[in-house]
């Protein structure tokens, strides 16, 4: 398995509220590229506009990393992230500066018989197969929730990215973790996991053209993605993981 992980402050902020985990190890501000068998990968994004987003994402990442194992099922993930949410809520109540802190998560768990995709918030998981890019995660935003409820997009709120679910919510319940099971990770497939600091600043068609290009390396794909995000303003922290077989 080939893996590349990239994270950056972007052009607006002097600090990074994103982090990511690979096989139970959390990474902060570190960029990686190499060959390694991965069973678990996720990105965590501190909610902008709330207190201590970087504390929330780091705590959620570390708490999840301590719990998730290769043997986990979808049900195990559901209960694990309920515990993660409680850890963030409890920490937010421990210090005035942490009040209201929150984060999003999106990740994958590669099992022998299936791949489990999960998320809370607007960080995303895509699968690239047979020249197509498919979003497997479900966005928790105001516009996406209305589209799901009514079966169509509402033009006046189509760009309303206000999140409707997150980790650190006192009213969170285990059912808020979006879960889906797809086929095992096979040769020729790619997974792309990212925060909204990526997808808000790159055209989806262009992103798909990069990720489906079998003629370029994973490193070149990363360079093209980051260049596009920065050329479009990069007004948020950005983090992504590319996994390919």
Coordinates of C-alpha atoms in Angstrom, one line a residue:
X1 CA 0.0 0.0 0.0
X2 CA 1.3 3.5 -0.9
X3 CA 0.4 6.3 1.4
X4 CA 0.9 10.1 1.4
X5 CA -0.3 12.4 4.1
X6 CA -0.2 16.2 3.8
X7 CA -1.2 19.0 6.3
X8 CA -0.6 22.7 6.2
X9 CA -1.7 25.9 7.9
X10 CA -3.0 27.4 4.6
X11 CA -2.6 31.1 3.8
X12 CA -4.9 32.7 6.4
X13 CA -3.9 31.1 9.8
X14 CA -0.6 31.0 11.6
X15 CA -1.5 27.7 13.3
X16 CA -3.0 24.4 12.3
X17 CA -6.2 23.0 14.0
X18 CA -6.1 19.8 11.8
X19 CA -4.4 16.6 12.6
X20 CA -4.6 13.0 11.3
X21 CA -4.0 9.5 12.5
X22 CA -2.6 6.4 10.9
X23 CA -2.8 3.0 12.6
X24 CA -3.5 4.5 15.9
X25 CA -0.7 7.1 15.8
X26 CA -1.7 10.8 15.7
X27 CA 0.3 13.3 13.6
X28 CA 0.4 17.0 13.9
X29 CA 1.9 19.2 11.2
X30 CA 3.8 16.2 9.8
X31 CA 3.9 15.2 6.1
X32 CA 4.5 11.6 5.2
X33 CA 5.0 9.5 2.1
X34 CA 5.9 5.9 1.8
X35 CA 4.9 2.3 1.6
X36 CA 3.1 0.8 4.7
X37 CA 0.1 -1.4 5.4
X38 CA -2.6 0.8 6.9
X39 CA -5.6 -0.6 8.7
X40 CA -6.9 2.8 10.0
X41 CA -6.7 6.3 8.7
X42 CA -8.6 9.5 9.7
X43 CA -8.5 13.3 9.6
X44 CA -9.7 15.6 12.4
X45 CA -10.5 19.2 11.9
X46 CA -11.0 21.7 14.7
X47 CA -14.1 23.7 14.2
X48 CA -13.3 27.3 13.1
X49 CA -14.9 30.1 15.1
X50 CA -15.0 27.9 18.2
X51 CA -12.5 28.0 21.1
X52 CA -9.5 25.7 21.1
X53 CA -10.2 23.8 17.9
X54 CA -6.7 22.4 17.9
X55 CA -7.2 21.1 21.4
X56 CA -10.5 19.4 20.4
X57 CA -9.0 17.8 17.2
X58 CA -5.9 16.6 19.1
X59 CA -7.9 15.1 22.0
X60 CA -10.4 13.4 19.6
X61 CA -7.5 12.0 17.5
X62 CA -5.6 10.7 20.5
X63 CA -8.7 9.3 22.2
X64 CA -9.9 7.5 19.0
X65 CA -6.4 6.2 18.3
X66 CA -6.2 4.6 21.7
X67 CA -9.5 2.7 21.0
X68 CA -9.6 1.7 17.4
X69 CA -8.1 -1.7 16.6
X70 CA -8.0 -3.8 13.4
X71 CA -10.7 -6.1 14.8
X72 CA -13.2 -3.2 15.2
X73 CA -16.7 -3.6 13.7
X74 CA -19.0 -0.7 12.7
X75 CA -20.8 -1.1 16.0
X76 CA -17.5 -0.8 17.8
X77 CA -16.7 2.4 16.0
X78 CA -20.1 3.8 16.9
X79 CA -19.5 3.3 20.6
X80 CA -15.9 4.4 20.4
X81 CA -16.8 7.8 18.9
X82 CA -19.5 8.3 21.5
X83 CA -16.6 8.0 24.1
X84 CA -14.5 10.3 22.0
X85 CA -17.3 12.9 22.0
X86 CA -17.6 12.6 25.8
X87 CA -13.9 13.2 26.2
X88 CA -14.1 16.4 24.2
X89 CA -17.2 17.6 26.0
X90 CA -15.7 16.9 29.4
X91 CA -12.5 18.7 28.4
X92 CA -14.5 21.7 27.1
X93 CA -16.0 22.0 30.6
X94 CA -12.7 21.9 32.4
X95 CA -11.4 25.2 31.4
X96 CA -13.0 28.5 30.3
X97 CA -10.7 28.8 27.2
X98 CA -12.0 25.4 26.0
X99 CA -15.7 26.2 26.2
X100 CA -17.5 25.1 23.1
X101 CA -14.5 23.5 21.4
X102 CA -15.3 20.9 18.7
X103 CA -14.0 19.1 15.7
X104 CA -15.0 16.9 12.8
X105 CA -13.7 13.5 11.7
X106 CA -13.6 11.4 8.6
X107 CA -11.9 8.1 8.3
X108 CA -11.6 4.5 7.1
X109 CA -11.1 1.1 8.7
X110 CA -9.7 -1.5 6.4
X111 CA -10.9 -5.0 7.4
X112 CA -10.2 -8.2 5.6
X113 CA -13.8 -8.6 4.4
X114 CA -14.9 -5.0 4.1
X115 CA -13.9 -1.3 4.4
X116 CA -15.8 0.7 6.9
X117 CA -16.1 4.5 6.2
X118 CA -17.2 6.9 8.9
X119 CA -17.5 10.6 9.6
X120 CA -19.1 13.3 11.7
X121 CA -19.1 16.8 10.2
X122 CA -17.9 17.9 6.8
X123 CA -14.6 16.2 6.4
X124 CA -14.8 13.7 3.6
X125 CA -13.9 10.3 2.3
X126 CA -13.7 9.5 -1.4
X127 CA -13.0 6.2 -3.2
X128 CA -11.5 6.2 -6.6
X129 CA -12.1 3.2 -8.8
X130 CA -12.4 2.5 -12.5
X131 CA -11.8 6.1 -13.4
X132 CA -14.5 7.5 -11.1
X133 CA -14.4 9.4 -7.8
X134 CA -17.2 8.6 -5.4
X135 CA -17.8 10.4 -2.1
X136 CA -18.6 7.8 0.5
X137 CA -19.0 10.1 3.5
X138 CA -22.1 12.1 4.3
X139 CA -21.7 15.9 4.9
X140 CA -23.2 17.2 8.1
X141 CA -24.0 20.7 6.8
X142 CA -27.2 22.8 6.7
X143 CA -27.4 22.6 2.9
X144 CA -26.6 18.9 2.8
X145 CA -29.2 18.0 5.5
X146 CA -31.9 19.9 3.5
X147 CA -30.9 18.1 0.3
X148 CA -31.2 14.8 2.1
X149 CA -34.5 15.7 3.7
X150 CA -36.2 17.0 0.5
X151 CA -34.3 15.3 -2.2
X152 CA -33.1 18.4 -4.0
X153 CA -30.7 21.3 -3.4
X154 CA -32.1 24.7 -2.4
X155 CA -30.3 27.4 -4.4
X156 CA -30.4 30.0 -1.7
X157 CA -28.6 27.8 0.9
X158 CA -26.6 25.6 -1.4
X159 CA -23.3 27.2 -0.2
X160 CA -24.3 27.2 3.5
X161 CA -21.5 25.1 5.0
X162 CA -22.6 25.5 8.6
X163 CA -22.0 22.2 10.2
X164 CA -24.9 20.4 11.9
X165 CA -23.0 17.6 13.7
X166 CA -19.6 17.5 15.3
X167 CA -17.5 15.9 18.1
X168 CA -17.8 17.9 21.3
X169 CA -21.6 18.2 21.1
X170 CA -23.3 17.8 24.5
X171 CA -26.3 16.4 22.6
X172 CA -24.4 14.0 20.5
X173 CA -25.7 10.4 20.2
X174 CA -24.0 7.4 18.7
X175 CA -26.3 7.4 15.7
X176 CA -24.7 10.7 14.5
X177 CA -21.6 8.8 13.3
X178 CA -22.2 8.1 9.6
X179 CA -21.2 4.6 8.8
X180 CA -21.0 2.7 5.6
X181 CA -19.5 -0.6 4.6
X182 CA -18.0 -1.2 1.1
X183 CA -15.9 -3.9 -0.5
X184 CA -12.4 -4.6 0.8
X185 CA -9.6 -2.3 -0.4
X186 CA -8.3 -3.9 -3.7
X187 CA -5.5 -3.4 -6.1
X188 CA -6.1 -0.4 -8.4
X189 CA -8.2 1.5 -5.9
X190 CA -7.5 4.8 -4.1
X191 CA -8.9 6.4 -1.0
X192 CA -8.8 10.1 -0.5
X193 CA -9.6 11.5 3.0
X194 CA -9.6 15.2 3.6
X195 CA -10.8 18.2 5.6
X196 CA -13.0 20.9 4.2
X197 CA -10.0 23.1 3.8
X198 CA -9.2 21.0 0.7
X199 CA -12.7 20.6 -0.9
X200 CA -13.7 24.2 -0.3
X201 CA -10.8 25.4 -2.5
X202 CA -10.6 22.9 -5.3
X203 CA -13.0 22.2 -8.2
X204 CA -14.4 18.7 -7.8
X205 CA -14.0 17.8 -11.4
X206 CA -10.3 18.9 -11.3
X207 CA -9.8 16.9 -8.1
X208 CA -11.3 13.8 -9.8
X209 CA -9.1 14.3 -12.8
X210 CA -6.0 14.3 -10.6
X211 CA -7.0 11.3 -8.5
X212 CA -8.1 9.2 -11.4
X213 CA -4.9 9.8 -13.5
X214 CA -3.1 6.5 -13.5
X215 CA -0.1 8.0 -15.3
X216 CA 1.2 10.2 -12.5
X217 CA 2.6 9.3 -9.1
X218 CA 1.0 9.8 -5.7
X219 CA 3.5 12.5 -5.1
X220 CA 2.6 14.4 -8.2
X221 CA -1.1 14.0 -7.4
X222 CA -0.4 15.6 -4.0
X223 CA 1.5 18.5 -5.6
X224 CA -1.3 19.2 -8.0
X225 CA -4.0 19.1 -5.3
X226 CA -2.0 21.4 -2.9
X227 CA -1.2 23.9 -5.7
X228 CA -4.8 24.1 -6.7
X229 CA -5.9 24.7 -3.1
X230 CA -3.3 27.4 -2.6
X231 CA -4.0 29.1 -5.9
X232 CA -7.7 29.4 -4.9
X233 CA -6.9 31.1 -1.6
X234 CA -6.3 28.3 1.0
X235 CA -8.2 30.3 3.6
X236 CA -8.4 27.3 6.0
X237 CA -6.0 24.6 7.3
X238 CA -5.8 21.7 4.9
X239 CA -5.2 18.1 5.5
X240 CA -5.5 15.0 3.3
X241 CA -4.4 11.4 3.1
X242 CA -4.0 9.5 -0.2
X243 CA -4.0 5.7 0.1
X244 CA -3.6 3.5 -3.0
X245 CA -3.0 -0.1 -3.9

